DNA sequence: GCCATAAGTCACTGGTCGGTGATTTATGTC
DNA sequence: GACATAAATCACCGACCAGTGACTTATGGC
């Protein structure tokens, strides 16, 4: 016969399940992915999903343990906190905002988590929010230790990063405003220039 | 007997249904409100919901025809386009951003729609997105006709309004950054000052 | 008081979901 | 080749969902 239905390979099956879960979450969003859908997508009986993982939350944390949801300071800024100390405040702010976008853009799972947090309030999303907030605090601490006066710019950073995040989550929004296509790399390049302008103006204003 | 179960009052029933729908959407989000939930909340058989409205989309449009989802330019700015022509660019930009927040904050249904757009792609949300985008275009036109140089500030306005919107949809986000409680009026008062600072710096930079 | 109308109710279909107990079967070991 | 083990499957449960056809009954007009 062409192929055994039962491959009897635990590790391979687990991998199939995890990959299917990741695909589905990236495509449909966290809030509409359930055990049934995962099992279907993986071509596997749902009992196996329960056996090997336990449930959707465990699937997510298994995936997150392979590829962390949130980028590190180094990934975002392009250098560690020590190296960042040599940069100007403007440069750090610019790199922070654009780096954030760059890193999140290659993490569809993280974007799905952000969307889910906006829309669903359950033990899983609450836990996820907590983790993300802790990460944001850490980022801010790093910024401070790199010499950025956090007190004065924290709320500004909140608005700007929230804005970029929102455009990231909802590309259609920007069409109406800027006519910039944020689904394309070129669109984001242009958006980076805008960020540069904003940051420059704000920093000049403070000092 | 205490009361007839059947009140036999079509208009009253329709009103009950609409109100129940509005309550549920504001509380649970558009994407998790179905016919069954509406009927339960209204204390009415679901057949009546189908009879009087037809489905969830029609419920939403019935509600929106009573209270428009998106505020007018006058509501946002506090004066019509003619009056706005007398204001400085800084003042218009400030009023636009803070007015947007003020008006949307009192429209829980609109916030629910924005959330749904982020998370669900179906005929209903697509139609809703289209309507909202058209509204945004109109707003931008009004701004232009009030003397604001739209070309140069459109992308900036996109980022800033998207940011405020995101904070509106996700109050927990701001905690980590600014320590500002955006569920309270005071928090938003503080946020307005931040907006003032940003707008002033940016306008100063342009001119 | 009669009765047509329409407001409201009941009961059902077919489907999906999360979750679980019992069973089959491929595989490596001896 | 027999057999214990565990990988995988099957079959089911109760709950919820959207949607529909058939029914009951309150009400206003006569």
Tab-separated table of C-alpha atoms (C1' of nucleotides) in Angstrom:
chain	number	residue	atom	x	y	z
A	1	UNK	CA	0.000	0.000	0.000
A	2	UNK	CA	1.054	3.500	-0.694
A	3	UNK	CA	1.538	4.667	2.830
A	4	UNK	CA	0.672	3.719	6.358
A	5	UNK	CA	-1.976	5.905	7.871
A	6	UNK	CA	-0.419	5.345	11.216
A	7	UNK	CA	3.113	6.529	11.068
A	8	UNK	CA	3.742	5.676	14.725
A	9	UNK	CA	6.264	8.439	15.120
A	10	UNK	CA	5.541	10.488	18.177
A	11	UNK	CA	8.020	13.271	17.526
A	12	UNK	CA	6.977	13.696	13.923
A	13	UNK	CA	3.348	13.844	14.952
A	14	UNK	CA	4.031	16.433	17.612
A	15	UNK	CA	5.876	18.515	15.061
A	16	UNK	CA	3.035	18.201	12.589
A	17	UNK	CA	0.582	19.364	15.243
A	18	UNK	CA	2.671	22.345	16.266
A	19	UNK	CA	3.226	23.444	12.708
A	20	UNK	CA	-0.455	23.107	11.895
A	21	UNK	CA	-1.309	25.173	14.947
A	22	UNK	CA	1.133	27.897	13.950
A	23	UNK	CA	-0.207	28.006	10.422
A	24	UNK	CA	-3.795	28.258	11.584
A	25	UNK	CA	-3.160	30.945	14.175
A	26	UNK	CA	-1.234	33.045	11.691
A	27	UNK	CA	-3.988	32.635	9.147
A	28	UNK	CA	-7.208	32.713	11.150
A	29	UNK	CA	-6.263	34.338	14.450
A	30	UNK	CA	-5.822	32.831	17.853
A	31	UNK	CA	-9.420	33.205	18.884
A	32	UNK	CA	-10.794	30.983	16.164
A	33	UNK	CA	-8.380	28.116	16.391
A	34	UNK	CA	-9.597	25.149	18.397
A	35	UNK	CA	-8.543	21.604	18.956
A	36	UNK	CA	-10.728	20.303	16.163
A	37	UNK	CA	-9.283	22.685	13.621
A	38	UNK	CA	-5.721	21.900	14.635
A	39	UNK	CA	-6.290	18.164	14.406
A	40	UNK	CA	-7.927	18.549	11.020
A	41	UNK	CA	-5.137	20.740	9.682
A	42	UNK	CA	-2.471	18.385	10.993
A	43	UNK	CA	-4.263	15.348	9.607
A	44	UNK	CA	-4.277	13.730	13.005
A	45	UNK	CA	-6.841	12.614	15.520
A	46	UNK	CA	-7.633	15.265	18.089
A	47	UNK	CA	-7.005	12.829	20.911
A	48	UNK	CA	-3.338	13.082	20.050
A	49	UNK	CA	-3.405	16.831	20.460
A	50	UNK	CA	-4.801	16.391	23.939
A	51	UNK	CA	-2.337	13.657	24.770
A	52	UNK	CA	0.789	15.409	23.593
A	53	UNK	CA	-0.015	18.958	24.591
A	54	UNK	CA	-3.131	19.222	26.677
A	55	UNK	CA	-4.902	22.115	25.036
A	56	UNK	CA	-4.609	25.308	23.076
A	57	UNK	CA	-2.707	27.264	25.758
A	58	UNK	CA	-0.042	24.590	25.939
A	59	UNK	CA	0.219	24.526	22.162
A	60	UNK	CA	0.906	28.224	22.188
A	61	UNK	CA	3.512	28.059	24.911
A	62	UNK	CA	5.197	25.132	23.203
A	63	UNK	CA	5.453	27.203	20.042
A	64	UNK	CA	6.594	30.284	21.940
A	65	UNK	CA	9.339	28.322	23.630
A	66	UNK	CA	10.787	27.593	20.201
A	67	UNK	CA	10.441	31.095	18.786
A	68	UNK	CA	9.957	33.768	21.468
A	69	UNK	CA	6.926	35.949	20.841
A	70	UNK	CA	8.624	39.232	21.662
A	71	UNK	CA	11.956	40.417	20.291
A	72	UNK	CA	14.855	41.230	22.560
A	73	UNK	CA	16.276	44.703	22.963
A	74	UNK	CA	19.236	43.699	20.831
A	75	UNK	CA	17.019	42.475	18.038
A	76	UNK	CA	15.030	45.679	18.072
A	77	UNK	CA	17.860	48.204	18.377
A	78	UNK	CA	20.521	46.282	16.538
A	79	UNK	CA	23.019	46.428	19.377
A	80	UNK	CA	23.065	45.725	23.083
A	81	UNK	CA	22.388	48.316	25.786
A	82	UNK	CA	26.076	49.136	26.099
A	83	UNK	CA	26.448	49.826	22.415
A	84	UNK	CA	23.242	51.818	22.457
A	85	UNK	CA	24.752	54.194	24.979
A	86	UNK	CA	26.902	55.592	22.185
A	87	UNK	CA	23.907	56.463	20.058
A	88	UNK	CA	22.043	59.742	20.118
A	89	UNK	CA	18.623	59.864	21.711
A	90	UNK	CA	17.124	60.473	18.300
A	91	UNK	CA	18.843	57.451	16.836
A	92	UNK	CA	17.772	55.217	19.689
A	93	UNK	CA	14.177	56.338	19.485
A	94	UNK	CA	14.181	55.850	15.730
A	95	UNK	CA	15.721	52.429	15.928
A	96	UNK	CA	13.341	51.419	18.681
A	97	UNK	CA	10.215	52.273	16.746
A	98	UNK	CA	11.290	50.986	13.371
A	99	UNK	CA	12.984	47.947	14.886
A	100	UNK	CA	9.813	47.083	16.705
A	101	UNK	CA	7.889	47.113	13.459
A	102	UNK	CA	10.555	45.164	11.613
A	103	UNK	CA	10.697	42.418	14.208
A	104	UNK	CA	6.956	42.098	14.708
A	105	UNK	CA	6.364	41.999	10.993
A	106	UNK	CA	8.219	38.729	10.804
A	107	UNK	CA	6.281	37.251	13.718
A	108	UNK	CA	2.759	36.573	12.486
A	109	UNK	CA	2.133	34.581	15.631
A	110	UNK	CA	2.887	37.604	17.778
A	111	UNK	CA	0.567	39.737	15.701
A	112	UNK	CA	-2.143	37.164	16.181
A	113	UNK	CA	-1.565	37.295	19.924
A	114	UNK	CA	-1.867	41.070	19.925
A	115	UNK	CA	-5.121	40.824	18.024
A	116	UNK	CA	-6.455	38.233	20.423
A	117	UNK	CA	-5.608	40.416	23.400
A	118	UNK	CA	-7.714	43.185	21.902
A	119	UNK	CA	-10.731	41.052	21.465
A	120	UNK	CA	-10.849	38.253	23.942
A	121	UNK	CA	-10.659	38.287	27.721
A	122	UNK	CA	-9.957	34.814	29.018
A	123	UNK	CA	-7.294	33.204	31.191
A	124	UNK	CA	-5.064	32.626	28.186
A	125	UNK	CA	-5.147	36.152	26.806
A	126	UNK	CA	-4.822	37.621	30.283
A	127	UNK	CA	-1.684	35.594	30.843
A	128	UNK	CA	-0.421	36.670	27.430
A	129	UNK	CA	-1.096	40.317	28.209
A	130	UNK	CA	0.788	40.027	31.450
A	131	UNK	CA	3.816	38.587	29.681
A	132	UNK	CA	3.736	41.239	26.986
A	133	UNK	CA	3.436	44.032	29.502
A	134	UNK	CA	6.413	42.732	31.396
A	135	UNK	CA	8.346	42.673	28.141
A	136	UNK	CA	7.355	46.264	27.416
A	137	UNK	CA	8.555	47.320	30.848
A	138	UNK	CA	11.870	45.636	30.245
A	139	UNK	CA	12.224	47.406	26.937
A	140	UNK	CA	11.608	50.722	28.601
A	141	UNK	CA	14.185	49.947	31.256
A	142	UNK	CA	16.720	49.147	28.590
A	143	UNK	CA	15.955	52.424	26.895
A	144	UNK	CA	16.536	54.253	30.140
A	145	UNK	CA	19.790	52.450	30.806
A	146	UNK	CA	20.866	53.493	27.318
A	147	UNK	CA	20.466	57.105	28.379
A	148	UNK	CA	17.002	57.943	27.082
A	149	UNK	CA	15.023	60.114	29.513
A	150	UNK	CA	12.101	57.725	29.879
A	151	UNK	CA	9.900	59.928	32.031
A	152	UNK	CA	9.411	62.588	29.426
A	153	UNK	CA	9.077	60.346	26.414
A	154	UNK	CA	7.235	57.351	27.805
A	155	UNK	CA	3.769	58.572	26.925
A	156	UNK	CA	4.990	59.753	23.539
A	157	UNK	CA	6.560	56.380	22.920
A	158	UNK	CA	3.289	54.784	23.972
A	159	UNK	CA	1.310	56.702	21.384
A	160	UNK	CA	3.810	56.231	18.585
A	161	UNK	CA	4.420	52.553	19.146
A	162	UNK	CA	0.717	51.944	19.617
A	163	UNK	CA	0.140	53.716	16.325
A	164	UNK	CA	2.672	51.654	14.434
A	165	UNK	CA	1.289	48.550	16.055
A	166	UNK	CA	-2.197	49.420	15.010
A	167	UNK	CA	-1.144	49.999	11.434
A	168	UNK	CA	0.634	46.675	11.615
A	169	UNK	CA	-2.508	44.924	12.773
A	170	UNK	CA	-4.798	46.737	10.386
A	171	UNK	CA	-3.067	47.587	7.124
A	172	UNK	CA	-6.280	48.839	5.564
A	173	UNK	CA	-6.330	51.770	7.938
A	174	UNK	CA	-3.386	53.519	6.411
A	175	UNK	CA	-4.814	53.440	2.910
A	176	UNK	CA	-7.340	56.093	3.655
A	177	UNK	CA	-4.845	58.358	5.329
A	178	UNK	CA	-1.555	58.211	3.615
A	179	UNK	CA	-2.205	56.128	0.578
A	180	UNK	CA	0.723	54.087	1.773
A	181	UNK	CA	0.461	50.367	1.237
A	182	UNK	CA	1.600	48.865	4.491
A	183	UNK	CA	1.398	45.342	3.206
A	184	UNK	CA	4.461	46.028	1.071
A	185	UNK	CA	8.053	46.552	2.117
A	186	UNK	CA	8.145	49.795	0.175
A	187	UNK	CA	5.218	51.130	2.161
A	188	UNK	CA	7.068	50.477	5.375
A	189	UNK	CA	10.187	52.110	4.016
A	190	UNK	CA	8.173	55.254	3.490
A	191	UNK	CA	6.663	54.920	6.927
A	192	UNK	CA	10.155	54.772	8.370
A	193	UNK	CA	10.924	58.147	6.867
A	194	UNK	CA	7.824	59.518	8.523
A	195	UNK	CA	8.935	58.089	11.848
A	196	UNK	CA	12.318	59.700	11.334
A	197	UNK	CA	10.681	63.073	10.812
A	198	UNK	CA	8.467	62.741	13.867
A	199	UNK	CA	11.252	61.608	16.137
A	200	UNK	CA	13.554	64.355	14.969
A	201	UNK	CA	10.950	67.030	15.546
A	202	UNK	CA	10.103	65.736	18.999
A	203	UNK	CA	13.675	65.365	20.164
A	204	UNK	CA	14.519	68.835	18.898
A	205	UNK	CA	11.550	70.132	20.833
A	206	UNK	CA	12.617	68.527	24.099
A	207	UNK	CA	16.217	69.664	24.067
B	1	UNK	CA	-52.138	36.662	36.637
B	2	UNK	CA	-49.180	38.890	37.170
B	3	UNK	CA	-48.354	39.642	33.594
B	4	UNK	CA	-48.918	38.356	30.129
B	5	UNK	CA	-45.931	36.574	28.711
B	6	UNK	CA	-46.995	37.721	25.314
B	7	UNK	CA	-47.092	41.454	25.251
B	8	UNK	CA	-48.104	41.585	21.578
B	9	UNK	CA	-46.424	44.872	20.966
B	10	UNK	CA	-44.313	44.731	17.853
B	11	UNK	CA	-42.595	48.073	18.257
B	12	UNK	CA	-41.737	47.466	21.884
B	13	UNK	CA	-40.332	44.067	21.009
B	14	UNK	CA	-38.220	45.477	18.218
B	15	UNK	CA	-36.878	48.067	20.580
B	16	UNK	CA	-36.093	45.429	23.196
B	17	UNK	CA	-34.198	43.415	20.611
B	18	UNK	CA	-32.177	46.351	19.360
B	19	UNK	CA	-31.265	47.454	22.844
B	20	UNK	CA	-30.265	43.950	23.820
B	21	UNK	CA	-28.100	43.721	20.723
B	22	UNK	CA	-26.406	47.011	21.501
B	23	UNK	CA	-25.720	45.976	25.084
B	24	UNK	CA	-24.241	42.654	24.051
B	25	UNK	CA	-22.025	44.055	21.331
B	26	UNK	CA	-20.675	46.725	23.642
B	27	UNK	CA	-20.009	44.134	26.313
B	28	UNK	CA	-18.844	41.059	24.418
B	29	UNK	CA	-17.746	42.342	21.045
B	30	UNK	CA	-19.405	42.059	17.682
B	31	UNK	CA	-17.793	38.780	16.760
B	32	UNK	CA	-19.324	36.827	19.605
B	33	UNK	CA	-22.870	38.057	19.432
B	34	UNK	CA	-25.276	35.757	17.639
B	35	UNK	CA	-28.987	35.487	17.188
B	36	UNK	CA	-29.371	33.146	20.131
B	37	UNK	CA	-27.580	35.479	22.507
B	38	UNK	CA	-29.602	38.470	21.365
B	39	UNK	CA	-32.892	36.642	21.772
B	40	UNK	CA	-31.887	35.427	25.227
B	41	UNK	CA	-30.780	38.879	26.332
B	42	UNK	CA	-33.963	40.460	25.000
B	43	UNK	CA	-36.131	37.801	26.590
B	44	UNK	CA	-37.712	37.034	23.266
B	45	UNK	CA	-37.919	34.106	20.913
B	46	UNK	CA	-35.233	34.156	18.276
B	47	UNK	CA	-37.760	33.714	15.534
B	48	UNK	CA	-38.823	37.285	16.204
B	49	UNK	CA	-35.309	38.510	15.668
B	50	UNK	CA	-35.279	36.867	12.268
B	51	UNK	CA	-38.759	38.145	11.462
B	52	UNK	CA	-38.184	41.752	12.415
B	53	UNK	CA	-34.596	42.210	11.312
B	54	UNK	CA	-33.301	39.269	9.354
B	55	UNK	CA	-29.919	38.741	10.931
B	56	UNK	CA	-26.986	40.258	12.753
B	57	UNK	CA	-25.898	42.584	9.931
B	58	UNK	CA	-29.357	44.112	9.741
B	59	UNK	CA	-29.420	44.527	13.497
B	60	UNK	CA	-26.218	46.486	13.296
B	61	UNK	CA	-27.367	48.709	10.484
B	62	UNK	CA	-30.665	49.328	12.245
B	63	UNK	CA	-28.753	50.471	15.289
B	64	UNK	CA	-26.321	52.532	13.247
B	65	UNK	CA	-29.191	54.310	11.519
B	66	UNK	CA	-30.306	55.569	14.921
B	67	UNK	CA	-26.883	56.563	16.223
B	68	UNK	CA	-24.278	56.947	13.477
B	69	UNK	CA	-21.143	54.955	14.131
B	70	UNK	CA	-18.710	57.662	13.124
B	71	UNK	CA	-18.769	61.253	14.348
B	72	UNK	CA	-19.114	64.157	11.974
B	73	UNK	CA	-16.393	66.707	11.403
B	74	UNK	CA	-18.344	69.204	13.466
B	75	UNK	CA	-18.610	66.823	16.379
B	76	UNK	CA	-14.900	66.111	16.274
B	77	UNK	CA	-13.568	69.621	15.799
B	78	UNK	CA	-16.280	71.499	17.644
B	79	UNK	CA	-17.116	73.762	14.714
B	80	UNK	CA	-17.885	73.396	11.026
B	81	UNK	CA	-15.302	73.599	8.266
B	82	UNK	CA	-15.868	77.301	7.791
B	83	UNK	CA	-15.259	78.049	11.436
B	84	UNK	CA	-12.241	75.792	11.431
B	85	UNK	CA	-10.634	77.939	8.769
B	86	UNK	CA	-10.053	80.566	11.438
B	87	UNK	CA	-8.098	78.177	13.626
B	88	UNK	CA	-4.356	77.649	13.494
B	89	UNK	CA	-3.058	74.415	12.012
B	90	UNK	CA	-1.868	73.377	15.445
B	91	UNK	CA	-5.269	73.948	16.952
B	92	UNK	CA	-7.051	72.031	14.231
B	93	UNK	CA	-4.691	69.095	14.508
B	94	UNK	CA	-5.049	69.075	18.274
B	95	UNK	CA	-8.817	69.262	18.147
B	96	UNK	CA	-8.966	66.578	15.511
B	97	UNK	CA	-6.986	64.044	17.500
B	98	UNK	CA	-8.491	64.716	20.898
B	99	UNK	CA	-11.968	65.143	19.445
B	100	UNK	CA	-11.683	61.803	17.753
B	101	UNK	CA	-10.878	60.169	21.057
B	102	UNK	CA	-13.625	62.017	22.894
B	103	UNK	CA	-16.297	61.063	20.401
B	104	UNK	CA	-15.269	57.448	20.022
B	105	UNK	CA	-15.036	57.000	23.739
B	106	UNK	CA	-18.753	57.572	24.008
B	107	UNK	CA	-19.506	55.114	21.208
B	108	UNK	CA	-18.847	51.661	22.588
B	109	UNK	CA	-20.567	50.216	19.535
B	110	UNK	CA	-18.065	51.915	17.261
B	111	UNK	CA	-15.184	50.613	19.314
B	112	UNK	CA	-16.622	47.136	19.035
B	113	UNK	CA	-16.811	47.562	15.275
B	114	UNK	CA	-13.179	48.637	15.134
B	115	UNK	CA	-12.184	45.595	17.134
B	116	UNK	CA	-14.188	43.318	14.892
B	117	UNK	CA	-12.539	44.762	11.812
B	118	UNK	CA	-9.151	43.866	13.243
B	119	UNK	CA	-10.026	40.301	13.849
B	120	UNK	CA	-12.690	39.094	11.509
B	121	UNK	CA	-12.827	39.104	7.730
B	122	UNK	CA	-16.349	38.452	6.559
B	123	UNK	CA	-18.856	40.273	4.374
B	124	UNK	CA	-20.120	42.269	7.331
B	125	UNK	CA	-16.758	43.525	8.558
B	126	UNK	CA	-15.595	44.183	5.015
B	127	UNK	CA	-18.621	46.360	4.437
B	128	UNK	CA	-17.991	48.079	7.761
B	129	UNK	CA	-14.365	48.720	6.858
B	130	UNK	CA	-15.388	50.226	3.577
B	131	UNK	CA	-17.774	52.609	5.294
B	132	UNK	CA	-15.215	53.591	7.899
B	133	UNK	CA	-12.548	54.218	5.283
B	134	UNK	CA	-14.875	56.435	3.356
B	135	UNK	CA	-15.559	58.369	6.532
B	136	UNK	CA	-11.828	58.768	7.157
B	137	UNK	CA	-11.356	60.123	3.649
B	138	UNK	CA	-14.116	62.630	4.213
B	139	UNK	CA	-12.510	63.739	7.449
B	140	UNK	CA	-9.225	64.286	5.684
B	141	UNK	CA	-10.957	66.292	2.978
B	142	UNK	CA	-12.557	68.484	5.591
B	143	UNK	CA	-9.180	69.014	7.189
B	144	UNK	CA	-7.777	70.071	3.845
B	145	UNK	CA	-10.637	72.431	3.174
B	146	UNK	CA	-9.961	73.952	6.577
B	147	UNK	CA	-6.487	74.855	5.405
B	148	UNK	CA	-4.411	71.993	6.742
B	149	UNK	CA	-1.744	70.837	4.279
B	150	UNK	CA	-2.931	67.252	4.092
B	151	UNK	CA	-0.119	65.907	1.943
B	152	UNK	CA	2.599	66.522	4.457
B	153	UNK	CA	0.699	65.537	7.558
B	154	UNK	CA	-1.460	62.683	6.328
B	155	UNK	CA	0.959	59.925	7.277
B	156	UNK	CA	1.687	61.629	10.581
B	157	UNK	CA	-2.014	61.901	11.275
B	158	UNK	CA	-2.343	58.238	10.389
B	159	UNK	CA	0.236	57.191	12.954
B	160	UNK	CA	-1.049	59.453	15.693
B	161	UNK	CA	-4.709	58.667	15.254
B	162	UNK	CA	-3.942	54.991	14.918
B	163	UNK	CA	-2.001	55.202	18.158
B	164	UNK	CA	-4.784	56.895	20.048
B	165	UNK	CA	-7.232	54.435	18.592
B	166	UNK	CA	-5.124	51.535	19.693
B	167	UNK	CA	-4.878	52.882	23.210
B	168	UNK	CA	-8.633	53.339	23.106
B	169	UNK	CA	-9.149	49.731	22.145
B	170	UNK	CA	-6.555	48.361	24.506
B	171	UNK	CA	-6.309	50.398	27.692
B	172	UNK	CA	-3.934	47.922	29.291
B	173	UNK	CA	-1.258	48.793	26.776
B	174	UNK	CA	-0.634	52.228	28.140
B	175	UNK	CA	-0.063	51.025	31.686
B	176	UNK	CA	3.293	49.603	30.869
B	177	UNK	CA	4.452	52.667	29.034
B	178	UNK	CA	3.163	55.749	30.676
B	179	UNK	CA	1.567	54.509	33.822
B	180	UNK	CA	-1.463	56.433	32.653
B	181	UNK	CA	-4.810	54.874	33.377
B	182	UNK	CA	-6.716	55.254	30.137
B	183	UNK	CA	-9.900	53.841	31.565
B	184	UNK	CA	-10.319	57.057	33.577
B	185	UNK	CA	-11.180	60.550	32.394
B	186	UNK	CA	-8.124	61.890	34.200
B	187	UNK	CA	-5.875	59.554	32.254
B	188	UNK	CA	-7.240	60.906	29.023
B	189	UNK	CA	-6.819	64.460	30.222
B	190	UNK	CA	-3.139	63.736	30.680
B	191	UNK	CA	-2.995	62.065	27.306
B	192	UNK	CA	-4.430	65.229	25.777
B	193	UNK	CA	-1.517	67.208	27.122
B	194	UNK	CA	0.836	64.745	25.499
B	195	UNK	CA	-0.982	65.133	22.209
B	196	UNK	CA	-0.686	68.889	22.567
B	197	UNK	CA	3.068	68.597	23.009
B	198	UNK	CA	3.467	66.290	20.027
B	199	UNK	CA	1.355	68.400	17.726
B	200	UNK	CA	3.112	71.601	18.738
B	201	UNK	CA	6.543	70.109	18.143
B	202	UNK	CA	5.560	68.722	14.768
B	203	UNK	CA	3.899	71.876	13.525
B	204	UNK	CA	6.828	73.949	14.656
B	205	UNK	CA	9.074	71.595	12.743
B	206	UNK	CA	7.127	71.899	9.506
B	207	UNK	CA	6.885	75.641	9.425
C	1	DG	C1'	-69.487	37.221	20.223
C	2	DC	C1'	-66.896	35.896	15.728
C	3	DC	C1'	-62.943	35.651	13.365
C	4	DA	C1'	-58.877	36.973	10.475
C	5	DT	C1'	-54.488	38.540	11.373
C	6	DA	C1'	-50.256	38.754	13.136
C	7	DA	C1'	-47.462	38.490	17.534
C	8	DG	C1'	-45.416	35.118	19.910
C	9	DT	C1'	-44.056	30.031	20.966
C	10	DC	C1'	-42.519	25.330	20.211
C	11	DA	C1'	-39.924	21.849	18.282
C	12	DC	C1'	-36.902	20.346	15.233
C	13	DT	C1'	-32.802	19.850	11.775
C	14	DG	C1'	-28.054	19.692	10.730
C	15	DG	C1'	-23.819	21.278	12.070
C	16	DT	C1'	-19.629	22.404	15.047
C	17	DC	C1'	-17.430	22.446	19.230
C	18	DG	C1'	-14.540	20.650	23.461
C	19	DG	C1'	-13.662	16.648	25.762
C	20	DT	C1'	-13.299	11.444	27.068
C	21	DG	C1'	-13.466	6.096	27.369
C	22	DA	C1'	-12.726	2.047	24.928
C	23	DT	C1'	-10.490	-0.141	21.212
C	24	DT	C1'	-7.335	-1.278	17.400
C	25	DT	C1'	-2.793	-1.911	15.600
C	26	DA	C1'	2.151	-0.997	14.445
C	27	DT	C1'	6.547	-1.611	16.466
C	28	DG	C1'	10.677	-3.184	18.936
C	29	DT	C1'	12.216	-6.925	22.074
C	30	DC	C1'	12.951	-11.349	23.312
D	1	DG	C1'	6.844	-15.799	15.879
D	2	DA	C1'	4.685	-14.288	20.493
D	3	DC	C1'	3.889	-10.364	23.157
D	4	DA	C1'	3.931	-5.982	25.887
D	5	DT	C1'	3.790	-1.245	24.890
D	6	DA	C1'	2.209	2.856	23.305
D	7	DA	C1'	0.802	5.292	18.976
D	8	DA	C1'	-3.219	6.049	16.730
D	9	DT	C1'	-8.260	5.496	15.917
D	10	DC	C1'	-13.204	5.118	16.780
D	11	DA	C1'	-17.297	6.317	18.762
D	12	DC	C1'	-19.521	8.725	21.632
D	13	DC	C1'	-21.325	12.678	25.045
D	14	DG	C1'	-23.508	17.144	26.131
D	15	DA	C1'	-23.614	21.844	24.791
D	16	DC	C1'	-24.155	25.381	21.727
D	17	DC	C1'	-25.061	27.409	17.254
D	18	DA	C1'	-27.951	29.254	12.898
D	19	DG	C1'	-31.980	28.701	10.709
D	20	DT	C1'	-36.939	27.001	9.614
D	21	DG	C1'	-41.794	25.056	9.596
D	22	DA	C1'	-45.755	24.406	12.173
D	23	DC	C1'	-48.359	25.783	15.846
D	24	DT	C1'	-50.899	28.714	19.567
D	25	DT	C1'	-53.119	32.726	21.102
D	26	DA	C1'	-53.934	37.738	21.960
D	27	DT	C1'	-55.908	41.571	19.684
D	28	DG	C1'	-58.696	44.775	16.961
D	29	DG	C1'	-62.490	45.238	13.540
D	30	DC	C1'	-66.937	44.007	12.607
